[in-house]
XYZ file of C-alpha atoms in Angstrom:
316
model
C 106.475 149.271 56.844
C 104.089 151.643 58.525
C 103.917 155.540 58.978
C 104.709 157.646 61.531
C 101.138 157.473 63.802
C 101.714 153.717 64.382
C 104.797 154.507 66.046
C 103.256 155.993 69.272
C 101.193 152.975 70.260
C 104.363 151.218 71.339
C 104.738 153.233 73.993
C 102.175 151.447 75.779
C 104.057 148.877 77.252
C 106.127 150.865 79.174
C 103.694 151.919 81.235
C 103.763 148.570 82.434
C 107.370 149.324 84.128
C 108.865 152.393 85.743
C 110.597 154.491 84.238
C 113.758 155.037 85.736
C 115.905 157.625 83.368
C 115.143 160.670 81.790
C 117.189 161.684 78.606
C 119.537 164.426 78.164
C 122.792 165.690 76.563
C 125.996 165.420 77.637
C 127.247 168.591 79.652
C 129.636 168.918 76.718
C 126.615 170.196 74.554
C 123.904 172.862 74.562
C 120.309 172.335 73.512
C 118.930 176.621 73.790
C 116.393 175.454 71.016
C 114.735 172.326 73.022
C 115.254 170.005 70.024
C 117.193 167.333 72.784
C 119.631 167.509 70.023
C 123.008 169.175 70.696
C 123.164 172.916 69.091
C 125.850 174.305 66.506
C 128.195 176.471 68.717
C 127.994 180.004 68.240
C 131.663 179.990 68.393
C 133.020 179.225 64.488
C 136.262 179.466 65.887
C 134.766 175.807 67.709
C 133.846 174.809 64.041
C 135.585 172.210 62.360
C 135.800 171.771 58.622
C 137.904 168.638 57.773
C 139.534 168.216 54.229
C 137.805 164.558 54.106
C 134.721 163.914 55.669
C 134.775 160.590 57.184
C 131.067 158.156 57.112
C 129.602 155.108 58.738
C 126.711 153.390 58.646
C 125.556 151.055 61.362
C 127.256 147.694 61.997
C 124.203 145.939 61.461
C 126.061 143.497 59.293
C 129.096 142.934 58.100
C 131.120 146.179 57.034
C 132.556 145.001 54.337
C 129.331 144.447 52.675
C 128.003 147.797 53.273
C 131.281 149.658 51.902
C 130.678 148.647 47.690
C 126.915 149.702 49.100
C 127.105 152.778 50.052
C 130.420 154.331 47.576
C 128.357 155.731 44.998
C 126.766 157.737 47.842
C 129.381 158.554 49.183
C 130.930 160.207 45.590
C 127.484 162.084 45.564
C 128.223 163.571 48.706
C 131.659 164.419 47.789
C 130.495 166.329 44.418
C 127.997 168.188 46.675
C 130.585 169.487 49.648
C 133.765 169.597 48.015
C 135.280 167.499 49.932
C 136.721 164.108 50.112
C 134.568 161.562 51.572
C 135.900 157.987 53.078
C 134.043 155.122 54.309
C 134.909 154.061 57.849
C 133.985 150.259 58.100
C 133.590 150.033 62.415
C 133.239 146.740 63.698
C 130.828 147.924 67.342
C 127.891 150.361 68.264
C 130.203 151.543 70.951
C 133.362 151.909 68.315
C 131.317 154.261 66.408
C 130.129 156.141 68.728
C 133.683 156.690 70.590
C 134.899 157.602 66.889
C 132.052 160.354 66.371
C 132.466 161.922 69.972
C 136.726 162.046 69.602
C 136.189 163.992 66.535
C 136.891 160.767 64.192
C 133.710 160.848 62.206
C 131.875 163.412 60.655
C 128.927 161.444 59.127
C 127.302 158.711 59.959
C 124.132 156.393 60.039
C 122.840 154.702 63.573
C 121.005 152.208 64.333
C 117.730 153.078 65.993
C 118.647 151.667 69.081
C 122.155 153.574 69.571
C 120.822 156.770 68.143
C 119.768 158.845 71.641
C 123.209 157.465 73.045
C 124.992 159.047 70.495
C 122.789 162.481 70.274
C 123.433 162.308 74.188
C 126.691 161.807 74.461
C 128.671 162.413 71.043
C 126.758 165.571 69.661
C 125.252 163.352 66.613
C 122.618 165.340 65.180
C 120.379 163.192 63.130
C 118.191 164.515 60.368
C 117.077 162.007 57.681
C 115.867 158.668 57.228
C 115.023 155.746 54.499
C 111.371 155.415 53.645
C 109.451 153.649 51.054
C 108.002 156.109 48.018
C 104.922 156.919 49.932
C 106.591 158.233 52.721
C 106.564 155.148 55.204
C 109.362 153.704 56.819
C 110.521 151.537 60.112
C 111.129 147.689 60.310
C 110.152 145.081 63.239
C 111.669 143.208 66.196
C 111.374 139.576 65.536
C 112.258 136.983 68.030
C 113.064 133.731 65.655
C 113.959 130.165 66.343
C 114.535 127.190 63.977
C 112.064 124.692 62.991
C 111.536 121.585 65.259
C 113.287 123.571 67.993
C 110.820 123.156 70.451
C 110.090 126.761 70.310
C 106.552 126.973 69.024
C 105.854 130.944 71.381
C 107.193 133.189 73.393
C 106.586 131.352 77.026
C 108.415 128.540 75.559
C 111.822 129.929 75.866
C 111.913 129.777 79.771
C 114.999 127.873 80.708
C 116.088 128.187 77.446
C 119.007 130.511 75.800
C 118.182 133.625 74.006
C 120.460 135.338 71.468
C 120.613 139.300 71.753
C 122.635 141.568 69.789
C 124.444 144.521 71.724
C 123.014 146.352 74.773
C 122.826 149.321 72.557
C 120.456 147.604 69.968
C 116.982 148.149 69.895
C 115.713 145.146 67.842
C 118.626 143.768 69.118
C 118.002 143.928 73.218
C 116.536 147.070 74.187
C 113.309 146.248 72.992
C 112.853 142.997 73.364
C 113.401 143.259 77.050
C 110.884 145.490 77.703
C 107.906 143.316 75.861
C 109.217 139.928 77.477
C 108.908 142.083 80.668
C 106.092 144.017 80.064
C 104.211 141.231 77.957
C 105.345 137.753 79.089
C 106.592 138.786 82.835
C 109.667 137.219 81.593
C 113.523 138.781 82.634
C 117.076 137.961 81.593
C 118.908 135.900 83.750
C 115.575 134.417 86.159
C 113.513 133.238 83.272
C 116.494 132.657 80.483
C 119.601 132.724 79.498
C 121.365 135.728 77.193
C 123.754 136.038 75.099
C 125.106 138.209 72.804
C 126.001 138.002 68.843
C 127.328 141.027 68.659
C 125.664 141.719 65.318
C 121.841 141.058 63.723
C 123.688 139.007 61.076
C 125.352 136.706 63.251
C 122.288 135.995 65.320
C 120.153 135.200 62.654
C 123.418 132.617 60.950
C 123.470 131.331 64.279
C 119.812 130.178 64.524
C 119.733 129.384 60.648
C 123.104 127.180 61.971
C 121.000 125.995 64.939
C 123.854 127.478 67.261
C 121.002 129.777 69.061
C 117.683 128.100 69.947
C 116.489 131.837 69.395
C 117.348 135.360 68.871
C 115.577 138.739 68.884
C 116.475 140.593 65.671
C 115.581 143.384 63.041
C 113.370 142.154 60.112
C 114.769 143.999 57.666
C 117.953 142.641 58.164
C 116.933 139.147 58.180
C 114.813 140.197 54.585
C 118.221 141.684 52.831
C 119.967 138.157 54.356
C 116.676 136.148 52.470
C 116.924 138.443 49.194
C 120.578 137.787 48.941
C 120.509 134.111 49.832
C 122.377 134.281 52.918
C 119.871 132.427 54.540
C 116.391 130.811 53.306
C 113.341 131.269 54.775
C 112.784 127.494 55.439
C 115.696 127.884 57.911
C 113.600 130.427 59.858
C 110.558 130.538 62.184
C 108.938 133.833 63.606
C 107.695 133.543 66.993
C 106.845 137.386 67.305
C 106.678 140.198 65.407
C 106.565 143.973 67.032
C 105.512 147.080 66.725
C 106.764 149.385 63.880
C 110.253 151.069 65.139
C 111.685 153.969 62.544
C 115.233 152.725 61.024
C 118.294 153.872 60.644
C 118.985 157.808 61.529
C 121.528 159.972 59.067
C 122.854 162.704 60.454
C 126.191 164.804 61.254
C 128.281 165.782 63.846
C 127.056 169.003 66.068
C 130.073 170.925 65.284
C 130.663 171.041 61.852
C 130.953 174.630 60.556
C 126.624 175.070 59.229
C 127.544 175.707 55.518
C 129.217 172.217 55.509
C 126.339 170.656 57.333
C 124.092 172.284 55.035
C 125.839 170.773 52.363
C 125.692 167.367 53.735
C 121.982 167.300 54.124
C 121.277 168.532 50.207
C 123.611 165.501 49.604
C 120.951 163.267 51.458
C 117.853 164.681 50.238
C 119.188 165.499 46.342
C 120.248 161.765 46.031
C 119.220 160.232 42.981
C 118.346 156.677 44.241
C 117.768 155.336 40.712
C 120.324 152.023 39.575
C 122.276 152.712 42.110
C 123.448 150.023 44.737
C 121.733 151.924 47.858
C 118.737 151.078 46.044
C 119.410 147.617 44.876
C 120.159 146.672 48.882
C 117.784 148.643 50.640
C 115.329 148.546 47.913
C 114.735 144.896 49.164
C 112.995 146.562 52.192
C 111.263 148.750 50.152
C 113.062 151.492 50.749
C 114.084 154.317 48.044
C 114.411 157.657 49.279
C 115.920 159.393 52.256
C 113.086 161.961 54.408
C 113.181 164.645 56.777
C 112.891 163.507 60.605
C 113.248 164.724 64.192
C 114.880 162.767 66.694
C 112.280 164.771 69.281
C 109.220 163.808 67.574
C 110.401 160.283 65.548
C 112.810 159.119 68.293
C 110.095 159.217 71.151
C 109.082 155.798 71.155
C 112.695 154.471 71.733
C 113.043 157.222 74.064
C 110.497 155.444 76.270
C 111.364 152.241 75.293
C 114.907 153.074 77.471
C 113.119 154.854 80.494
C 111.409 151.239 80.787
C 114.440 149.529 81.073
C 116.135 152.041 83.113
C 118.909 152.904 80.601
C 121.166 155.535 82.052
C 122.671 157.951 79.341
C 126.410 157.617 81.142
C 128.653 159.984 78.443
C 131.858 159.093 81.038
């Protein structure tokens, strides 16, 4: 994992394409403070303070896992607020999403990749992140094949069949597309063939399984897959490694009432990670505390990673 300054040398490669969209928020929100996150309304009577908070984290991998994972969390939180708290196991980047921006869900983890889609167009306002003890954090896009594949580098997969995840995925499509582009000269559709897993842990099964000849995926998933024997390393060969992206963002909904979200965040940042089984699954990445972030300042990177592939923020 690295720290935050390594972050900003990605954004180097998109200089090699246009950029073609500018972010902002969905005419549904305000941003008076400049934050590009969407602001608390002044309004309480446009507050909402739900008996039971609903959570999600980011279908990375199967839901189901992730549910046992995060419930002692999720109790923590509930001591803190008050309130009841229920894990909502969604199946799509695009499901959660929908759910946060029609009021479903009050709390919730996204993937990098999804994160300024949902501060644009469902009001998320992310705050914290999972870091290492001495403050660094983020993971890497690895594009992976199998061994005797034929697939020794990158310029090898021309003509070939490469696995991405969702269109909302960084790791998973967004930026991979710009480096093949950027790095290789080298475009969906004219050089190769895409497809799409739907998830990092099916991509990386389906190369393990030899039903992909390659896939671009997040490293820490593939490392929590290794540690819990999923997969085995001998199944697995790295044909490139990126740049340092920041994980997973925490945050909350824009309108719930400010005490609430108050409470939400001293949940996050008072969590005893200790024996618990957050730390015994993300501890695998090296990961045991939640920090403070910005999604101006930490977020910037992906921000130009999808003005170089011309991502539009459409919130219809």
């Amino acid at each position: 994992m690295k720290t935050k300054a390594a972050l900003t040398a990605f954004a180097a490669l998109a200089l090699a394409l246009p950029a073609q969209a500018e972010f902002e928020l969905s005419e549904r929100y305000t941003d008076n403070d400049g934050d590009l996150i969407a602001d608390i309304p002044e309004d309480s009577s446009q507050w909402i303070d739900p008996e039971t908070l609903i959570f999600a984290y980011t279908p990375v991998e199967d839901p189901a896992v992730y549910a046992e994972v995060w419930a002692g969390f999720l109790e923590h939180m509930a001591e803190v607020t008050g309130k009841k708290v229920q894990f909502f196991p969604v199946q799509s980047n695009a499901a959660q999403i929908e759910a946060m921006r029609a009021g479903r869900l009050h709390v919730a983890g996204f993937n990098t990749g999804s994160n300024p889609l949902a501060v644009a167009c469902a009001g998320f306002r992310p705050f914290a992140m999972m870091a290492a003890e001495d403050g660094s954090f983020g993971y890497e896009m690895e594009i992976i094949t199998y061994p005797d594949s034929g697939i020794g580098k990158v310029e090898d997969l021309k003509g070939q069949t490469l696995a991405f995840t969702s269109e909302t995925s960084n790791s998973g499509f967004k930026a991979p597309s710009a480096i093949l582009m950027a790095e290789f000269a080298m475009s969906a559709g004219e050089d190769f063939e895409a497809v799409f897993s739907g998830a990092h842990d099916n991509s990386i099964l389906g190369v393990a399984n030899k039903d992909y000849i390659a896939a671009s995926i997040a490293n820490s998933v593939k490392g929590r897959m290794i540690d819990r024997e999923v997969v085995s390393e001998d199944q697995l060969v790295t044909i490139y490694q990126s740049q340092t992206f920041p994980t997973t963002g925490y945050g909350t909904v824009y309108n719930l009432a400010p005490e609430l979200q108050e409470k939400i965040r001293d949940a996050f940042f008072g969590y005893d990670w200790e024996g618990t089984k957050l730390a015994e699954e993300f501890g695998r990445n090296g990961e045991d505390q939640f920090i403070e972030i910005t999604f101006k300042d930490d977020w910037s990177v992906i921000r130009t990673i999808d003005e170089a592939n011309g991502v539009v923020y459409d919130c219809n």
